[in-house]
XYZ file of C-alpha atoms in Angstrom:
415
model
C -107.738 -7.783 36.680
C -104.365 -6.693 38.081
C -101.445 -5.179 36.264
C -99.891 -7.228 33.485
C -96.540 -7.620 35.296
C -97.811 -7.820 38.878
C -95.466 -9.969 40.946
C -92.415 -9.440 38.738
C -89.482 -7.923 40.639
C -86.881 -5.947 38.700
C -83.463 -5.144 40.132
C -82.627 -1.924 38.325
C -78.936 -1.097 37.980
C -79.528 1.299 35.102
C -78.765 4.974 34.756
C -79.146 7.892 32.330
C -81.616 6.967 29.538
C -81.448 3.613 27.733
C -81.818 1.348 30.764
C -84.245 3.587 32.682
C -86.495 3.728 29.602
C -86.691 -0.062 29.707
C -87.336 -0.395 33.429
C -89.856 2.462 33.470
C -91.893 0.707 30.798
C -91.863 -2.498 32.865
C -92.871 -0.480 35.944
C -95.775 1.052 34.029
C -96.984 -2.469 33.312
C -96.931 -3.274 37.021
C -93.482 -4.684 37.757
C -91.894 -3.768 41.096
C -88.762 -1.930 39.957
C -86.123 -1.421 42.653
C -83.627 1.175 41.474
C -80.209 0.746 43.124
C -78.278 4.015 43.489
C -75.116 5.231 45.154
C -75.725 7.060 48.422
C -75.349 10.813 48.170
C -75.139 10.768 44.363
C -77.657 8.513 42.689
C -78.339 8.405 38.989
C -76.232 11.048 37.222
C -79.308 12.509 35.581
C -80.729 13.622 38.939
C -78.387 16.599 38.678
C -78.118 17.043 34.906
C -79.891 19.875 33.063
C -81.587 21.121 36.214
C -84.160 23.883 35.879
C -84.699 24.132 39.658
C -81.650 24.231 41.984
C -81.125 21.154 44.192
C -84.199 19.367 42.812
C -84.200 16.219 40.694
C -84.042 17.248 37.045
C -86.761 16.599 34.509
C -84.247 14.351 32.774
C -84.380 12.033 35.795
C -88.040 12.361 36.747
C -89.309 11.626 33.231
C -87.335 8.361 33.024
C -87.951 6.922 36.483
C -91.669 6.953 37.194
C -93.292 4.134 39.167
C -89.986 2.931 40.667
C -88.611 2.515 44.179
C -85.138 3.832 45.024
C -82.646 2.319 47.439
C -79.087 3.441 48.114
C -76.404 0.760 48.416
C -72.615 0.633 48.453
C -72.022 -2.526 46.415
C -68.258 -2.335 47.036
C -68.751 -2.834 50.756
C -68.913 -6.519 51.875
C -72.140 -5.808 53.765
C -73.494 -4.127 50.663
C -72.636 -7.216 48.618
C -74.616 -9.311 51.112
C -77.664 -7.092 50.538
C -77.176 -7.380 46.784
C -77.077 -11.172 47.038
C -80.418 -11.116 48.845
C -81.860 -8.858 46.161
C -80.665 -11.191 43.416
C -82.208 -14.147 45.258
C -85.612 -12.471 45.457
C -85.802 -10.646 42.111
C -86.729 -11.994 38.692
C -84.709 -9.680 36.446
C -81.492 -7.702 36.801
C -81.222 -4.855 34.293
C -77.949 -2.986 33.771
C -76.334 -0.578 31.364
C -72.905 -0.342 32.980
C -69.752 0.003 30.948
C -68.595 -3.376 29.582
C -67.205 -5.641 32.327
C -68.441 -3.554 35.282
C -70.576 -6.308 36.832
C -67.729 -8.794 36.559
C -65.445 -6.389 38.389
C -68.073 -6.081 41.139
C -67.856 -9.851 41.582
C -71.243 -10.551 40.012
C -70.538 -12.259 36.724
C -73.327 -14.027 34.887
C -72.061 -17.341 36.239
C -72.146 -15.992 39.804
C -75.655 -14.602 39.348
C -76.836 -17.973 38.025
C -75.420 -19.673 41.122
C -77.326 -17.287 43.372
C -80.595 -17.491 41.416
C -80.891 -19.897 38.456
C -84.190 -18.253 37.478
C -82.647 -14.802 37.204
C -82.833 -13.003 33.863
C -79.943 -10.613 33.326
C -80.685 -7.921 30.779
C -78.032 -5.576 29.448
C -77.793 -2.547 27.210
C -74.461 -2.255 25.461
C -73.228 0.071 22.735
C -72.120 -2.673 20.374
C -72.650 -6.402 20.221
C -69.775 -8.906 20.018
C -67.108 -7.725 17.607
C -64.304 -5.201 17.294
C -66.139 -2.406 19.156
C -67.851 -4.364 21.940
C -65.757 -2.719 24.678
C -66.429 0.829 23.471
C -68.670 3.298 25.279
C -71.595 4.547 23.242
C -73.994 7.464 23.662
C -77.156 8.414 21.780
C -75.651 10.188 18.789
C -72.832 7.656 18.439
C -75.446 4.903 18.195
C -77.343 6.830 15.530
C -74.154 7.181 13.528
C -72.970 3.599 13.961
C -76.425 2.160 13.308
C -76.840 3.770 9.897
C -79.364 6.473 10.791
C -77.151 9.557 10.474
C -75.717 8.686 7.065
C -79.237 8.521 5.628
C -80.688 11.568 7.427
C -80.536 15.136 6.122
C -80.170 16.578 2.643
C -77.772 15.407 -0.023
C -75.857 18.699 -0.103
C -75.255 18.716 3.669
C -73.554 16.632 6.356
C -75.053 13.549 8.019
C -77.606 14.461 10.689
C -78.801 12.864 13.902
C -82.503 12.950 14.707
C -84.111 14.502 17.763
C -85.875 11.195 18.441
C -83.797 9.223 20.922
C -83.665 6.080 18.814
C -80.284 5.067 20.250
C -81.100 5.326 23.952
C -84.872 5.059 24.347
C -85.128 2.945 21.195
C -82.734 0.393 22.659
C -84.552 0.471 25.986
C -87.786 -0.475 24.233
C -86.047 -3.359 22.480
C -84.607 -4.569 25.789
C -88.027 -4.466 27.471
C -89.415 -6.772 24.799
C -86.462 -9.120 25.291
C -87.087 -9.225 29.048
C -90.787 -9.981 28.711
C -89.984 -12.683 26.156
C -87.412 -14.252 28.495
C -89.931 -14.176 31.355
C -92.460 -15.933 29.135
C -89.922 -18.618 28.183
C -88.968 -19.083 31.840
C -92.530 -20.165 32.529
C -91.801 -23.200 30.334
C -88.147 -23.908 31.205
C -87.792 -22.623 34.758
C -84.440 -21.118 33.775
C -83.227 -17.581 33.448
C -81.063 -16.339 30.617
C -79.095 -13.341 29.420
C -80.793 -10.681 27.290
C -78.662 -8.272 25.296
C -79.782 -5.191 23.386
C -76.927 -3.421 21.597
C -77.577 0.194 20.659
C -76.080 -0.228 17.189
C -78.357 -3.209 16.575
C -81.478 -1.388 17.783
C -80.814 1.632 15.574
C -80.191 -0.614 12.582
C -83.459 -2.425 13.269
C -85.223 0.933 13.053
C -83.334 1.683 9.808
C -84.194 -1.541 8.047
C -85.806 0.247 5.084
C -82.448 1.868 4.378
C -80.740 -1.544 4.379
C -83.477 -2.599 1.975
C -82.653 0.368 -0.245
C -78.936 -0.402 -0.114
C -79.595 -3.790 -1.660
C -81.914 -2.295 -4.267
C -79.248 0.287 -5.107
C -76.580 -2.410 -5.423
C -78.722 -4.186 -7.985
C -80.353 -1.369 -9.970
C -77.877 1.540 -9.414
C -80.809 3.928 -8.914
C -83.551 4.707 -6.356
C -86.328 6.333 -8.336
C -88.383 7.492 -5.333
C -85.443 9.441 -3.887
C -85.218 13.212 -4.570
C -81.897 12.757 -6.416
C -83.752 11.039 -9.271
C -83.475 11.716 -12.161
C -81.000 14.647 -12.134
C -78.263 13.245 -9.873
C -76.155 10.147 -10.364
C -76.306 7.760 -7.412
C -73.157 6.589 -5.637
C -72.434 3.275 -3.981
C -74.291 3.952 -0.708
C -77.864 4.974 0.060
C -77.880 8.802 -0.003
C -79.575 11.236 2.352
C -83.144 11.602 1.188
C -84.291 14.886 2.712
C -87.962 14.535 3.607
C -88.732 11.720 1.171
C -90.948 9.089 2.750
C -88.566 6.183 2.220
C -91.266 3.969 0.764
C -93.511 3.454 -2.218
C -95.720 6.436 -1.338
C -93.830 9.677 -2.192
C -94.059 12.343 0.498
C -92.543 15.713 1.365
C -92.789 18.489 3.963
C -94.535 21.553 2.532
C -94.922 25.122 3.733
C -98.256 26.274 5.098
C -99.725 29.687 5.791
C -97.547 31.590 8.254
C -94.311 29.721 7.500
C -92.434 33.030 7.250
C -92.640 33.553 11.037
C -93.597 30.116 12.396
C -90.850 27.492 12.021
C -93.419 24.720 12.376
C -96.050 25.980 9.910
C -95.562 22.918 7.709
C -97.431 19.778 6.759
C -96.276 16.373 5.601
C -98.066 15.491 2.382
C -98.141 12.036 0.741
C -99.153 11.616 -2.897
C -100.740 8.213 -2.407
C -101.721 6.608 -5.685
C -105.360 5.706 -4.847
C -106.191 9.354 -4.041
C -104.214 10.951 -6.882
C -107.375 12.161 -8.608
C -108.579 13.800 -5.397
C -105.215 15.523 -4.937
C -105.410 16.951 -8.448
C -108.930 18.237 -7.854
C -108.068 19.830 -4.500
C -105.113 21.780 -5.916
C -106.875 22.635 -9.196
C -104.796 20.489 -11.568
C -107.506 18.165 -12.938
C -105.589 17.762 -16.207
C -102.906 15.804 -14.355
C -105.406 12.984 -13.783
C -105.138 11.885 -17.410
C -101.862 13.524 -18.471
C -99.446 10.663 -19.406
C -96.646 12.419 -17.519
C -98.641 12.316 -14.266
C -101.346 9.662 -14.631
C -99.433 6.708 -13.105
C -97.159 6.422 -10.062
C -94.181 5.431 -12.209
C -94.753 8.320 -14.615
C -94.869 10.756 -11.701
C -91.495 9.767 -10.195
C -89.351 12.028 -12.456
C -91.734 14.922 -11.754
C -92.048 14.757 -7.956
C -90.326 18.119 -7.407
C -92.748 19.797 -9.805
C -95.709 18.057 -8.195
C -94.775 18.993 -4.627
C -93.963 22.553 -5.688
C -97.474 22.893 -7.105
C -99.089 21.320 -4.045
C -97.120 23.729 -1.874
C -98.661 26.670 -3.730
C -101.963 25.373 -2.373
C -100.791 24.527 1.172
C -99.275 28.014 1.568
C -102.808 29.435 1.350
C -103.951 27.326 4.349
C -102.793 26.858 7.918
C -101.560 23.337 8.602
C -104.767 22.574 10.477
C -106.999 23.996 7.727
C -105.096 21.895 5.178
C -105.500 18.824 7.390
C -109.252 19.319 7.627
C -109.653 19.587 3.852
C -107.291 16.767 2.924
C -108.745 14.306 5.429
C -112.159 14.642 3.766
C -110.578 12.989 0.731
C -108.500 10.439 2.707
C -105.306 12.115 1.480
C -102.522 11.063 3.897
C -101.007 14.064 5.655
C -99.887 15.254 9.044
C -99.070 18.588 10.685
C -95.572 19.367 11.945
C -96.369 19.709 15.646
C -94.032 21.592 17.946
C -93.303 20.326 21.443
C -95.409 23.215 22.760
C -98.374 22.142 20.630
C -97.962 18.534 21.741
C -97.772 19.564 25.407
C -101.033 21.486 25.046
C -102.948 18.900 22.968
C -106.064 17.787 24.933
C -106.392 14.469 23.079
C -102.919 13.359 24.184
C -103.789 14.236 27.774
C -107.038 12.272 27.521
C -105.304 9.083 26.375
C -102.516 9.315 28.933
C -99.851 9.814 26.291
C -98.977 13.115 27.980
C -99.469 13.167 31.752
C -99.192 15.710 34.534
C -97.296 14.418 37.556
C -96.987 15.989 40.998
C -93.563 15.863 42.672
C -93.002 16.762 46.354
C -90.079 19.081 45.595
C -90.585 20.093 41.975
C -94.358 20.480 41.947
C -96.383 19.604 38.861
C -94.655 18.798 35.585
C -95.503 17.173 32.262
C -94.124 13.850 31.157
C -94.761 11.182 28.591
C -97.080 8.393 29.639
C -97.133 4.772 28.573
C -97.204 4.696 24.745
C -98.562 1.128 24.806
C -102.178 0.775 25.884
C -103.679 -2.447 27.304
C -107.473 -2.707 27.486
C -107.494 -4.492 30.867
C -104.437 -2.942 32.517
C -104.572 0.826 32.668
C -101.286 2.579 33.369
C -101.103 4.883 36.361
C -98.041 7.108 36.172
C -96.634 7.809 39.622
C -93.785 10.181 40.409
C -90.116 9.243 40.369
C -88.592 8.316 43.744
C -86.398 10.574 45.828
C -82.871 9.264 46.275
C -82.967 6.290 48.665
C -86.614 6.916 49.501
C -87.475 3.223 49.757
C -84.261 1.825 51.233
C -85.720 0.853 54.613
C -88.906 -0.463 53.024
C -87.036 -2.742 50.618
C -84.602 -3.979 53.279
C -87.512 -4.855 55.566
C -89.042 -6.887 52.741
C -85.704 -8.695 52.373
C -85.929 -9.667 56.053
C -83.635 -7.086 57.652
C -84.588 -5.922 61.148
C -84.559 -2.275 62.199
C -81.346 -2.852 64.139
C -79.684 -4.397 61.098
C -80.786 -1.479 58.947
C -79.263 0.932 61.473
C -76.020 -1.030 61.408
C -75.894 -0.726 57.630
C -76.591 2.959 57.872
C -73.877 3.479 60.474
C -71.420 1.630 58.235
C -72.458 3.884 55.332
C -73.581 0.881 53.289
C -76.932 2.542 52.605
């Protein structure tokens, strides 16, 4: 069996993170992704945050695996002719330009439909239709506008953004699903369509439990599973909840042995109701099993700080991995706080292809993330990112350009 997206051609006009995340995922599934870049410059991330002089940065390489790169001056009339041929022969055009950029290039949606009625045009934008639709948006702006920052952090501190790139990469994942869905529908209709993933919308989708809590707060004026309960009066909006789990199973991050010198010597501990008796036995508080103040989930809510403080007395006597080993014997939900160094060195993640080692002709070997989605009959092979313009001649030949025509384009600085 071939790759899941074998035969699908993607015209990739994306840059930085949100769009490249989307097109890389499609490339991992077997799509032929042709990344269009400006000659001599390319994607801005090729030169951002470099750790080796004059070599493509890790920022670029880790977002552009399995793609082909061509250089093209789309402002040049000859370059526009090449672009028309690409649109004719590709299935999807993906872009994350500033609003209106494609129109200014002369390739509006209507024009693209004329060239190829089967074309799917997929876009990442900061905001959907509305008062901010023409505004530029970056990762942290999306987290703020999508509701994540206002609900992240501790109640006595400012809003916080998360290190997870839910605005950029999160939106790219949403867009990839939209593209695959549009391709599936095209099999029935024969028509292409526009796909839009707005960063604000994607972040909000990932924050849906907080929108749930807003409605609960509006009705009941209290959120009993939040750490503010019962001492603090709730306001009109969902507050920052620290490390609370955000669901019906109370959880918190607790110190483990070595926390004084290791900033990641912590474990996330969930006091799940079905294993409450086991938790009490493990930490030596068997009386809590029948104590009316602790015996039921509802009774425990006003005492969560006391409960987690007592559990932490126990976790501080164990490393996070020792605690994990003990707690898992009793099916007590928990998880270690893993540093990026620990993740990079974890053999199990290497074995599943979640972390991969890639060899680059100029950079040498480096680590990257692999495909987080696993298909049983379509294994992902992660290949290196392309050098700038590496596949220009190859792609033009496939479009039907002769060697002489390619040389003419090169002489005219179109490619």
